Structures are given as C-alpha cells and as structure tokens.
Amino acid sequence: MIRLVHMPGLGSDDTLIPQGDAIPTLADDEAGTVVWHREHLRIRDQAAVARAASSEYMLPLFVFDPAFYGAEGLACDSRVRFLHDCLTDLSDQYHTATGRGLTYAHGDPVDVLGRFREAGWDIVTMAVPTGRYGRQRDRRVRDQCDVTFIDGDGLVRDRVETREGWQDDVSAWFAADQYDWDPGTVSSRSFDTGVDIGTIEDHYDITPSKSAVPRGGTGPAHERLSAFAERLDDYPGNISAPTDARDGTSGLSPYLAFGCLSVRQVIQYINEYAPDGRGKEMFISRLFWNKHYEQKLEDWAGWLDTAVNPVFEGFNAEQYDPDLVAAWKHGRTGFPMVDASMRCLKEMGWLNFRMRAMCASVYYHLLQQPWRIGADWFYHHLIDASAAINYTQWQSQCGLIGKPALRLYNPRKQVRDQDPDGEFIRRWVPELEALPDEYLDRPEGTPVHVQASCGVDIGEDYPRPVVDYDVARQAFRRRYEAVRADAADALSDSTIARRASFSGGREAAARIAAEHGTDASTGAEDGGTQTSLGSFSDE
Ligand SMILES: Cc1cc2nc3c(=O)[nH]c(=O)nc-3n(C[C@H](O)[C@H](O)[C@H](O)COP(=O)(O)OP(=O)(O)OC[C@H]3O[C@@H](n4cnc5c(N)ncnc54)[C@H](O)[C@@H]3O)c2cc1C
C-alpha cells in the first residue's frame, strides 16, 4: 500500500495515484466507463452513473485534488470532512448495489484521468456550473482527457436563449422520471489503490474546527428530508429569525451542494409525502431558485468575478480598508447582529438567508468594501458553499445588477425584528450577555450607569460601531445615486440584460433603462437622480 503520509511533496510524481500499471487495462473488444464524481455524490437519479451503467464495465472514481487541501486549499477542513462523509456513504451505496465501492485517486485530475484514458477507459462526469478553479479544471480535462460531460441536472444548455420557456422546461424536468439503472446488469471494476479517506486526512492533517456540522451523505440527507417534510407547515414562520431557522428550515443546503440528493428527488419526495399548503409552496419555490441561480452561472461565468452591471465594476475599490474587512470577517463591527452572524458563520459554516443577506449588505453598503473579498470569505466558510448561489446572491444583495430599487439591511432593525430577546446575539457575542435586551440593537447608546451596573463597558468589552450608521448610509446613497442612471442605461444593452436575467426578462430591463436611465432625466442638474432617493428601502 502507498503511504501518502511519507510522500515528499505534493509536486512530486509520487503523489499521483494510482500508478498507470495498477489500473485495469481494457482489451480492444472490451468497453468500460469511469464515472468521475465531483458533485452529484449519489448513485440514484444520477445521469452520469446511469450512462456508465450501460457500459460493459463501470468504474466509479473520486480524485482527491490537492487544490482543495492544505492551508491554501479551496475549502475549509470542516467542508472537507463533510465531503469525506459523503464519499464514505457513496462508496457504501455502490457496494450495496454492485458489490464494489468507489475507487480513490490522488493528484491533478488531468493526470489521473489521463492514465485511465491510456488504459482504455471512457470517462463521464456530470456537467455542473462551478467555481473559478473548477471551470479551468473542467476545460483542461475536456481538452486533454476527452471527458464527456453529461447533461442531467435540469439546466438548459441546448439553446442560446436559455431563459425562454425556462420555467416550463425546469418544471417538466422536476416532474419527469428519475435517471435509473439496474445494478444487476452492471459489472464494476473498482479496485483498491491504497489511497483512502484515512490516508488523505492524515496526509493533509484535516482538523475540522467548526461545530455542529451535520454528517454528510445520502443517508443523513434522507433522514433530514423526511423529518422536514413532517414539519413543513411550520416552515414559513421559521425562515427569518436565525435561531428559529437553525432547525426550522430544511438544512438540506450542504446535501444539495454536494448532490447527496438531487433537487428533483427532494421535490418529488415533498410532493408525495408533505401536506399541501403555504409551507410546501414556499419550499418548492426555493428549490426553483436553486436552479435559477445555477442557470445564471451556467449562462455567464463572470458572476464569480465581475460586476454584472459594468457601471459597478470596482465601485468600492477606493474605499478598501483591510481593518474594516477584518472587523467584518471576525465579528467585531460593533453591530451585534452582524457580529453574531459572522461568528456563527465561522464557527458553524451556516447562516439563514436573511442573516447572509444582511451581512453582505452591511459589508457593501455601510462598510463600503469590495464585494468579492466578502463573497470569497462566505464561500470559504460555508459548508453548503455553492459557487452558483453564493456569488450571484452577493451581486444581487449588493445591488450590482442596477435595479432601480436598492434594499439595504439595517442591522439594528434586524435585532428588534429577528432577535428581540437577544438569544442569538448572546450565544455568539458573549461579551454582551449581561446587557439588557433594550440596548442590544445599539449597545453604544447604553447609558453609562447601565453599563456600570451590568458590568459591560462598551468600547472596552465590545467595540463601538466601526462606522457611523447614518453617515455611512448617506455616503453610500450619494455615491450610488450618482451612477444609478448610468447603471439603468447599461441595462438597455441586451448582453447585460441577458446576464442579469431578472424576472420580467429583457423587456423589463429595457423598461428600467427607459424609465430610470439618463434619458429619463427630469431636468435636474444631477440628471434627475434626486427624484429616486426614495428607492432606497430599509429592511
Ligand atoms: C449572500 C448569500 C449567499 C448565499 N450562498 C449560498 C450558498 O453558497 N449555497 C446555498 O445553498 N445557498 C446560499 N444562499 C441561499 C440561502 O441562504 C441558503 O440556501 C439557505 O439558507 C440554506 O438553508 P436551508 O437548506 O435550510 O434552506 P431552505 O429554506 O430549507 O431552502 C431549501 C433549499 O432551497 C434553496 N434555496 C433557498 N433559498 C435560496 C436562495 N435565496 N437562493 C437560491 N437557492 C435557495 C437551497 O438549495 C436550499 O437548500 C445564499 C444567500 C445569500 C443571501
């Protein structure tokens, strides 16, 4: 057995496993297909698995890619552990179905898959909209290893105007039969390479630091889904407050991100077993959002890096202040709801939608920092990190699309609305434990004698706000209003309107350009933008 722990360095050829001569070579008259798993870590309703199963031999493979591991790796150790749970579960699923588990490899996927090609294997994998590294990796394996990317996730890839009839197409896909295959007719050629999850965890010293991270895998995902279906009626009331959401929303996001279940499996299960009602409607609409955001990234990779509306490219660059960024990342902004959320994100790798949106809004609108740094921080820490949802949501919450109405989250109002008794804040910001509830939305306003009597010294035990809320909000508003008409103009460009893909389509984009662009000026010296100040709404 090859001991990875003793390998001299990741750049060395020794780390490329398996060796070429260990791979079962196919004879000229034999046909075999490797299923290369990245996401979609399940064997049911999995189009690539179903395709490989029609071959004479099937070989399910996972490649441990050094790019994701180590101090500079693309994922935090807790997400890596979740992935490893998923792989154990996936291997068990294969074992139960075919008598053999997953084959594990290590190294640059181009090199590993190249060896399988040399041994005569075809290679299939699911097409997925993926992150910056994943995109160039996929391009390389397509070009150099002739990997076939299988279309089977419900996204539209067969026409330029992907959004025309999109809702109908995706609905039909959700309702259609799942991909199926018969294990009884399959011969698996999986083999032991000497690399397994244990050797990889030792080699990379995987030490998950987050707490209460769920166990990965299709088994735990099913348990969560069936328990959630029983309490679906309570879902609408549990979405917004962070403490209620923790157990009140489905908690399925990491399982969907790694594909332990397909979105279609979830929808079909809910349709069959959950009671009809508002909870069901709201939940299913969110599963459509999942596909909606995936489609966005599939259509335009720029979401990961570039402001969708060019007017906002580099918008906060001159305001960049590493101290403000650090205060936000580590929960020391002086806004308790933001600090509690950011510490929760770092400690648990999960936040509910409203708290994610509030943290993004405060970061971009109040601290006025470059959006990508914030989005990358989320992406690193979220267990459910999805390149498609995270980066597109960041751009939407920051207002980089250029819609006329901009929603700003007020972190003080969020305390009053979503955590009035301070349960969430006190859990994550223990410095404020003894502060009376009525001051939690604005600790810096606590009278000195109250601070003395409860023993919390604001400015000493807990920071004053790193920016003045009203001043910062006004400053952003002025800057935003100064470019808002230009941003609306940009939406008249059909390429930009197509990328933005908001409800109402390109007609809606053209309408915004006409009604809010520079030609819509009311004649005021500033181009009429003052007329729109009411478009800033506080959430
Ligand atoms: C700035 C920001 C970044 C985000 N990054 C991610 C991310 O990386 N990965 C991720 O899965 N979600 C992300 N979301 C969306 C949302 O916050 C999470 O999907 C949700 O909190 C996950 O918890 P849940 O599975 O219990 O949600 P539920 O409420 O139970 O929803 C079920 C599923 O629907 C989908 N869904 C729910 N809300 C949304 C939404 N607003 N947009 C798209 N799909 C949605 C998800 O797949 C989710 O798992 C982000 C939201 C914001 C504002």
PDB file of C-alpha atoms in Angstrom, residues 234-461:
ATOM      1  CA  ASP A 234     -44.085  25.447  10.328  1.00  0.00           C
ATOM      2  CA  TYR A 235     -41.518  26.393   7.668  1.00  0.00           C
ATOM      3  CA  PRO A 236     -42.874  29.857   6.706  1.00  0.00           C
ATOM      4  CA  GLY A 237     -42.684  31.061  10.306  1.00  0.00           C
ATOM      5  CA  ASN A 238     -39.145  29.799  10.787  1.00  0.00           C
ATOM      6  CA  ILE A 239     -37.292  31.330   7.857  1.00  0.00           C
ATOM      7  CA  SER A 240     -36.258  34.778   9.048  1.00  0.00           C
ATOM      8  CA  ALA A 241     -35.108  34.612  12.676  1.00  0.00           C
ATOM      9  CA  PRO A 242     -31.677  32.996  12.841  1.00  0.00           C
ATOM     10  CA  THR A 243     -32.413  30.912  15.941  1.00  0.00           C
ATOM     11  CA  ASP A 244     -35.710  29.571  14.553  1.00  0.00           C
ATOM     12  CA  ALA A 245     -34.158  28.913  11.149  1.00  0.00           C
ATOM     13  CA  ARG A 246     -31.424  26.696  12.526  1.00  0.00           C
ATOM     14  CA  ASP A 247     -33.885  23.824  12.983  1.00  0.00           C
ATOM     15  CA  GLY A 248     -36.851  25.308  11.163  1.00  0.00           C
ATOM     16  CA  THR A 249     -35.637  25.421   7.558  1.00  0.00           C
ATOM     17  CA  SER A 250     -34.734  22.166   5.848  1.00  0.00           C
ATOM     18  CA  GLY A 251     -30.971  22.232   6.467  1.00  0.00           C
ATOM     19  CA  LEU A 252     -30.625  20.475   3.117  1.00  0.00           C
ATOM     20  CA  SER A 253     -28.290  23.010   1.506  1.00  0.00           C
ATOM     21  CA  PRO A 254     -24.986  21.164   2.077  1.00  0.00           C
ATOM     22  CA  TYR A 255     -26.572  17.943   0.811  1.00  0.00           C
ATOM     23  CA  LEU A 256     -27.841  19.693  -2.307  1.00  0.00           C
ATOM     24  CA  ALA A 257     -24.493  21.413  -2.847  1.00  0.00           C
ATOM     25  CA  PHE A 258     -22.675  18.063  -2.833  1.00  0.00           C
ATOM     26  CA  GLY A 259     -25.535  16.337  -4.618  1.00  0.00           C
ATOM     27  CA  CYS A 260     -26.287  13.711  -1.963  1.00  0.00           C
ATOM     28  CA  LEU A 261     -29.829  14.235  -3.214  1.00  0.00           C
ATOM     29  CA  SER A 262     -30.880  15.802  -6.485  1.00  0.00           C
ATOM     30  CA  VAL A 263     -33.212  18.780  -6.306  1.00  0.00           C
ATOM     31  CA  ARG A 264     -35.657  16.646  -8.282  1.00  0.00           C
ATOM     32  CA  GLN A 265     -35.569  13.882  -5.671  1.00  0.00           C
ATOM     33  CA  VAL A 266     -36.372  16.450  -2.980  1.00  0.00           C
ATOM     34  CA  ILE A 267     -39.269  17.979  -4.918  1.00  0.00           C
ATOM     35  CA  GLN A 268     -40.769  14.619  -5.795  1.00  0.00           C
ATOM     36  CA  TYR A 269     -40.497  13.430  -2.195  1.00  0.00           C
ATOM     37  CA  ILE A 270     -42.111  16.603  -0.844  1.00  0.00           C
ATOM     38  CA  ASN A 271     -44.888  16.435  -3.423  1.00  0.00           C
ATOM     39  CA  GLU A 272     -45.639  12.882  -2.439  1.00  0.00           C
ATOM     40  CA  TYR A 273     -45.294  12.973   1.338  1.00  0.00           C
ATOM     41  CA  ALA A 274     -45.734  16.527   2.640  1.00  0.00           C
ATOM     42  CA  PRO A 275     -49.088  18.179   3.280  1.00  0.00           C
ATOM     43  CA  ASP A 276     -50.247  20.787   0.758  1.00  0.00           C
ATOM     44  CA  GLY A 277     -50.139  24.372   1.967  1.00  0.00           C
ATOM     45  CA  ARG A 278     -48.092  27.524   2.155  1.00  0.00           C
ATOM     46  CA  GLY A 279     -45.047  25.729   3.583  1.00  0.00           C
ATOM     47  CA  LYS A 280     -44.911  23.389   0.619  1.00  0.00           C
ATOM     48  CA  GLU A 281     -45.354  26.212  -1.870  1.00  0.00           C
ATOM     49  CA  MET A 282     -42.641  28.342  -0.312  1.00  0.00           C
ATOM     50  CA  PHE A 283     -40.202  25.468  -0.036  1.00  0.00           C
ATOM     51  CA  ILE A 284     -40.684  24.328  -3.618  1.00  0.00           C
ATOM     52  CA  SER A 285     -40.269  27.882  -4.879  1.00  0.00           C
ATOM     53  CA  ARG A 286     -36.866  27.973  -3.166  1.00  0.00           C
ATOM     54  CA  LEU A 287     -35.838  24.786  -4.911  1.00  0.00           C
ATOM     55  CA  PHE A 288     -36.648  26.544  -8.185  1.00  0.00           C
ATOM     56  CA  TRP A 289     -34.407  29.409  -7.009  1.00  0.00           C
ATOM     57  CA  ASN A 290     -31.624  26.901  -6.563  1.00  0.00           C
ATOM     58  CA  LYS A 291     -31.882  26.020 -10.273  1.00  0.00           C
ATOM     59  CA  HIS A 292     -32.446  29.658 -11.238  1.00  0.00           C
ATOM     60  CA  TYR A 293     -29.091  30.662  -9.700  1.00  0.00           C
ATOM     61  CA  GLU A 294     -27.323  27.642 -11.150  1.00  0.00           C
ATOM     62  CA  GLN A 295     -28.640  28.596 -14.564  1.00  0.00           C
ATOM     63  CA  LYS A 296     -27.268  32.115 -14.099  1.00  0.00           C
ATOM     64  CA  LEU A 297     -23.742  30.818 -13.552  1.00  0.00           C
ATOM     65  CA  GLU A 298     -24.109  28.292 -16.342  1.00  0.00           C
ATOM     66  CA  ASP A 299     -25.052  31.167 -18.665  1.00  0.00           C
ATOM     67  CA  TRP A 300     -22.337  33.608 -17.586  1.00  0.00           C
ATOM     68  CA  ALA A 301     -19.191  32.684 -15.650  1.00  0.00           C
ATOM     69  CA  GLY A 302     -18.495  36.344 -14.959  1.00  0.00           C
ATOM     70  CA  TRP A 303     -20.759  36.228 -11.897  1.00  0.00           C
ATOM     71  CA  LEU A 304     -17.766  34.892  -9.970  1.00  0.00           C
ATOM     72  CA  ASP A 305     -15.546  37.910 -10.607  1.00  0.00           C
ATOM     73  CA  THR A 306     -17.119  40.748 -12.498  1.00  0.00           C
ATOM     74  CA  ALA A 307     -19.966  43.106 -11.600  1.00  0.00           C
ATOM     75  CA  VAL A 308     -22.916  42.090 -13.745  1.00  0.00           C
ATOM     76  CA  ASN A 309     -23.603  45.749 -14.476  1.00  0.00           C
ATOM     77  CA  PRO A 310     -20.273  47.245 -15.644  1.00  0.00           C
ATOM     78  CA  VAL A 311     -21.114  50.566 -14.011  1.00  0.00           C
ATOM     79  CA  PHE A 312     -20.487  48.922 -10.629  1.00  0.00           C
ATOM     80  CA  GLU A 313     -17.181  47.303 -11.516  1.00  0.00           C
ATOM     81  CA  GLY A 314     -14.671  48.368  -8.853  1.00  0.00           C
ATOM     82  CA  PHE A 315     -17.332  50.501  -7.165  1.00  0.00           C
ATOM     83  CA  ASN A 316     -15.946  50.189  -3.602  1.00  0.00           C
ATOM     84  CA  ALA A 317     -12.300  49.734  -4.620  1.00  0.00           C
ATOM     85  CA  GLU A 318     -11.152  53.138  -3.411  1.00  0.00           C
ATOM     86  CA  GLN A 319     -12.835  52.620  -0.056  1.00  0.00           C
ATOM     87  CA  TYR A 320     -10.884  49.391   0.597  1.00  0.00           C
ATOM     88  CA  ASP A 321      -9.808  49.267   4.226  1.00  0.00           C
ATOM     89  CA  PRO A 322      -8.283  45.988   5.484  1.00  0.00           C
ATOM     90  CA  ASP A 323      -9.185  46.863   9.086  1.00  0.00           C
ATOM     91  CA  LEU A 324     -12.871  47.172   8.220  1.00  0.00           C
ATOM     92  CA  VAL A 325     -12.742  43.914   6.280  1.00  0.00           C
ATOM     93  CA  ALA A 326     -11.090  42.159   9.231  1.00  0.00           C
ATOM     94  CA  ALA A 327     -13.649  43.582  11.677  1.00  0.00           C
ATOM     95  CA  TRP A 328     -16.449  42.211   9.499  1.00  0.00           C
ATOM     96  CA  LYS A 329     -14.840  38.812   8.954  1.00  0.00           C
ATOM     97  CA  HIS A 330     -14.204  38.214  12.627  1.00  0.00           C
ATOM     98  CA  GLY A 331     -17.379  39.718  14.060  1.00  0.00           C
ATOM     99  CA  ARG A 332     -16.013  42.931  15.589  1.00  0.00           C
ATOM    100  CA  THR A 333     -18.030  45.610  13.774  1.00  0.00           C
ATOM    101  CA  GLY A 334     -19.942  46.887  16.793  1.00  0.00           C
ATOM    102  CA  PHE A 335     -23.250  45.882  15.161  1.00  0.00           C
ATOM    103  CA  PRO A 336     -24.296  42.906  17.315  1.00  0.00           C
ATOM    104  CA  MET A 337     -26.474  41.159  14.730  1.00  0.00           C
ATOM    105  CA  VAL A 338     -23.663  41.289  12.169  1.00  0.00           C
ATOM    106  CA  ASP A 339     -21.052  40.184  14.682  1.00  0.00           C
ATOM    107  CA  ALA A 340     -23.190  37.294  15.924  1.00  0.00           C
ATOM    108  CA  SER A 341     -23.834  36.186  12.334  1.00  0.00           C
ATOM    109  CA  MET A 342     -20.236  36.408  11.214  1.00  0.00           C
ATOM    110  CA  ARG A 343     -19.001  34.461  14.247  1.00  0.00           C
ATOM    111  CA  CYS A 344     -21.751  31.880  13.676  1.00  0.00           C
ATOM    112  CA  LEU A 345     -20.680  31.539  10.038  1.00  0.00           C
ATOM    113  CA  LYS A 346     -17.071  30.948  11.040  1.00  0.00           C
ATOM    114  CA  GLU A 347     -17.953  28.558  13.868  1.00  0.00           C
ATOM    115  CA  MET A 348     -20.722  26.555  12.204  1.00  0.00           C
ATOM    116  CA  GLY A 349     -20.440  27.160   8.461  1.00  0.00           C
ATOM    117  CA  TRP A 350     -24.113  28.020   8.075  1.00  0.00           C
ATOM    118  CA  LEU A 351     -26.441  31.034   8.339  1.00  0.00           C
ATOM    119  CA  ASN A 352     -30.029  31.505   7.308  1.00  0.00           C
ATOM    120  CA  PHE A 353     -30.839  33.539   4.209  1.00  0.00           C
ATOM    121  CA  ARG A 354     -31.742  36.791   5.954  1.00  0.00           C
ATOM    122  CA  MET A 355     -28.553  36.903   8.007  1.00  0.00           C
ATOM    123  CA  ARG A 356     -26.419  36.134   4.921  1.00  0.00           C
ATOM    124  CA  ALA A 357     -28.170  38.941   3.063  1.00  0.00           C
ATOM    125  CA  MET A 358     -27.792  41.359   5.981  1.00  0.00           C
ATOM    126  CA  CYS A 359     -24.059  40.630   6.363  1.00  0.00           C
ATOM    127  CA  ALA A 360     -23.497  41.132   2.631  1.00  0.00           C
ATOM    128  CA  SER A 361     -25.493  44.366   2.662  1.00  0.00           C
ATOM    129  CA  VAL A 362     -23.699  45.814   5.698  1.00  0.00           C
ATOM    130  CA  TYR A 363     -20.344  44.860   4.211  1.00  0.00           C
ATOM    131  CA  TYR A 364     -21.050  46.508   0.869  1.00  0.00           C
ATOM    132  CA  HIS A 365     -23.410  49.380   1.713  1.00  0.00           C
ATOM    133  CA  LEU A 366     -22.184  50.503   5.125  1.00  0.00           C
ATOM    134  CA  LEU A 367     -18.548  49.415   5.331  1.00  0.00           C
ATOM    135  CA  GLN A 368     -18.330  50.002   1.561  1.00  0.00           C
ATOM    136  CA  GLN A 369     -15.786  47.280   0.883  1.00  0.00           C
ATOM    137  CA  PRO A 370     -15.070  45.381  -2.379  1.00  0.00           C
ATOM    138  CA  TRP A 371     -17.729  42.695  -2.759  1.00  0.00           C
ATOM    139  CA  ARG A 372     -15.536  39.849  -3.950  1.00  0.00           C
ATOM    140  CA  ILE A 373     -13.468  39.673  -0.771  1.00  0.00           C
ATOM    141  CA  GLY A 374     -16.666  39.252   1.221  1.00  0.00           C
ATOM    142  CA  ALA A 375     -18.114  36.710  -1.194  1.00  0.00           C
ATOM    143  CA  ASP A 376     -14.885  34.682  -1.109  1.00  0.00           C
ATOM    144  CA  TRP A 377     -14.954  34.660   2.705  1.00  0.00           C
ATOM    145  CA  PHE A 378     -18.501  33.266   2.671  1.00  0.00           C
ATOM    146  CA  TYR A 379     -17.516  30.719   0.053  1.00  0.00           C
ATOM    147  CA  HIS A 380     -14.586  29.506   2.105  1.00  0.00           C
ATOM    148  CA  HIS A 381     -16.568  29.057   5.308  1.00  0.00           C
ATOM    149  CA  LEU A 382     -19.979  27.832   4.162  1.00  0.00           C
ATOM    150  CA  ILE A 383     -20.436  24.068   4.353  1.00  0.00           C
ATOM    151  CA  ASP A 384     -23.116  24.493   1.680  1.00  0.00           C
ATOM    152  CA  ALA A 385     -20.846  26.680  -0.484  1.00  0.00           C
ATOM    153  CA  SER A 386     -22.305  26.789  -3.961  1.00  0.00           C
ATOM    154  CA  ALA A 387     -20.428  28.941  -6.458  1.00  0.00           C
ATOM    155  CA  ALA A 388     -23.668  29.465  -8.359  1.00  0.00           C
ATOM    156  CA  ILE A 389     -25.789  30.646  -5.451  1.00  0.00           C
ATOM    157  CA  ASN A 390     -23.158  32.428  -3.375  1.00  0.00           C
ATOM    158  CA  TYR A 391     -21.664  34.760  -5.973  1.00  0.00           C
ATOM    159  CA  THR A 392     -24.926  35.589  -7.728  1.00  0.00           C
ATOM    160  CA  GLN A 393     -26.628  36.266  -4.397  1.00  0.00           C
ATOM    161  CA  TRP A 394     -23.743  38.510  -3.378  1.00  0.00           C
ATOM    162  CA  GLN A 395     -24.095  40.541  -6.541  1.00  0.00           C
ATOM    163  CA  SER A 396     -27.869  40.762  -6.062  1.00  0.00           C
ATOM    164  CA  GLN A 397     -27.705  41.764  -2.396  1.00  0.00           C
ATOM    165  CA  CYS A 398     -25.052  44.390  -3.114  1.00  0.00           C
ATOM    166  CA  GLY A 399     -27.209  45.843  -5.914  1.00  0.00           C
ATOM    167  CA  LEU A 400     -24.681  45.251  -8.689  1.00  0.00           C
ATOM    168  CA  ILE A 401     -27.433  44.471 -11.163  1.00  0.00           C
ATOM    169  CA  GLY A 402     -28.582  48.068 -11.150  1.00  0.00           C
ATOM    170  CA  LYS A 403     -32.283  47.654 -10.485  1.00  0.00           C
ATOM    171  CA  PRO A 404     -33.884  50.963  -9.590  1.00  0.00           C
ATOM    172  CA  ALA A 405     -34.820  49.920  -6.052  1.00  0.00           C
ATOM    173  CA  LEU A 406     -31.999  49.015  -3.695  1.00  0.00           C
ATOM    174  CA  ARG A 407     -32.622  47.167  -0.449  1.00  0.00           C
ATOM    175  CA  LEU A 408     -30.348  47.930   2.466  1.00  0.00           C
ATOM    176  CA  TYR A 409     -30.462  45.809   5.571  1.00  0.00           C
ATOM    177  CA  ASN A 410     -30.473  47.794   8.784  1.00  0.00           C
ATOM    178  CA  PRO A 411     -28.603  45.651  11.315  1.00  0.00           C
ATOM    179  CA  ARG A 412     -30.289  47.405  14.247  1.00  0.00           C
ATOM    180  CA  LYS A 413     -33.781  46.769  12.924  1.00  0.00           C
ATOM    181  CA  GLN A 414     -32.832  43.127  12.416  1.00  0.00           C
ATOM    182  CA  VAL A 415     -32.132  42.821  16.151  1.00  0.00           C
ATOM    183  CA  ARG A 416     -35.553  44.246  17.008  1.00  0.00           C
ATOM    184  CA  ASP A 417     -37.373  42.145  14.390  1.00  0.00           C
ATOM    185  CA  GLN A 418     -35.480  38.864  14.474  1.00  0.00           C
ATOM    186  CA  ASP A 419     -33.814  38.580  17.870  1.00  0.00           C
ATOM    187  CA  PRO A 420     -35.759  40.791  20.307  1.00  0.00           C
ATOM    188  CA  ASP A 421     -34.818  38.737  23.372  1.00  0.00           C
ATOM    189  CA  GLY A 422     -31.170  38.522  22.298  1.00  0.00           C
ATOM    190  CA  GLU A 423     -30.914  34.731  22.229  1.00  0.00           C
ATOM    191  CA  PHE A 424     -28.853  34.653  19.033  1.00  0.00           C
ATOM    192  CA  ILE A 425     -26.682  37.624  19.960  1.00  0.00           C
ATOM    193  CA  ARG A 426     -25.909  36.378  23.458  1.00  0.00           C
ATOM    194  CA  ARG A 427     -24.944  32.974  22.137  1.00  0.00           C
ATOM    195  CA  TRP A 428     -22.363  34.332  19.701  1.00  0.00           C
ATOM    196  CA  VAL A 429     -21.338  37.592  21.358  1.00  0.00           C
ATOM    197  CA  PRO A 430     -20.974  36.582  24.994  1.00  0.00           C
ATOM    198  CA  GLU A 431     -19.429  39.976  25.835  1.00  0.00           C
ATOM    199  CA  LEU A 432     -22.989  41.318  25.647  1.00  0.00           C
ATOM    200  CA  GLU A 433     -24.506  38.605  27.830  1.00  0.00           C
ATOM    201  CA  ALA A 434     -25.385  40.937  30.675  1.00  0.00           C
ATOM    202  CA  LEU A 435     -26.528  43.898  28.575  1.00  0.00           C
ATOM    203  CA  PRO A 436     -30.299  44.460  28.975  1.00  0.00           C
ATOM    204  CA  ASP A 437     -32.364  43.486  25.895  1.00  0.00           C
ATOM    205  CA  GLU A 438     -33.398  47.046  25.062  1.00  0.00           C
ATOM    206  CA  TYR A 439     -29.797  48.053  24.304  1.00  0.00           C
ATOM    207  CA  LEU A 440     -28.818  45.100  22.145  1.00  0.00           C
ATOM    208  CA  ASP A 441     -29.725  46.823  18.888  1.00  0.00           C
ATOM    209  CA  ARG A 442     -27.416  49.710  19.751  1.00  0.00           C
ATOM    210  CA  PRO A 443     -25.017  48.878  22.582  1.00  0.00           C
ATOM    211  CA  GLU A 444     -23.089  52.148  22.125  1.00  0.00           C
ATOM    212  CA  GLY A 445     -26.233  54.012  23.214  1.00  0.00           C
ATOM    213  CA  THR A 446     -26.375  52.250  26.583  1.00  0.00           C
ATOM    214  CA  PRO A 447     -26.268  54.875  29.360  1.00  0.00           C
ATOM    215  CA  VAL A 448     -23.033  54.802  31.297  1.00  0.00           C
ATOM    216  CA  HIS A 449     -24.750  53.974  34.597  1.00  0.00           C
ATOM    217  CA  VAL A 450     -26.458  50.946  32.943  1.00  0.00           C
ATOM    218  CA  GLN A 451     -23.088  49.812  31.574  1.00  0.00           C
ATOM    219  CA  ALA A 452     -21.641  50.146  35.067  1.00  0.00           C
ATOM    220  CA  SER A 453     -24.461  48.237  36.719  1.00  0.00           C
ATOM    221  CA  CYS A 454     -24.398  45.334  34.270  1.00  0.00           C
ATOM    222  CA  GLY A 455     -20.613  45.299  34.010  1.00  0.00           C
ATOM    223  CA  VAL A 456     -20.390  45.737  30.231  1.00  0.00           C
ATOM    224  CA  ASP A 457     -18.080  48.536  29.138  1.00  0.00           C
ATOM    225  CA  ILE A 458     -18.898  49.443  25.527  1.00  0.00           C
ATOM    226  CA  GLY A 459     -15.697  50.487  23.773  1.00  0.00           C
ATOM    227  CA  GLU A 460     -13.715  48.199  26.067  1.00  0.00           C
ATOM    228  CA  ASP A 461     -15.525  44.836  26.278  1.00  0.00           C
TER     229      ASP A 461
END
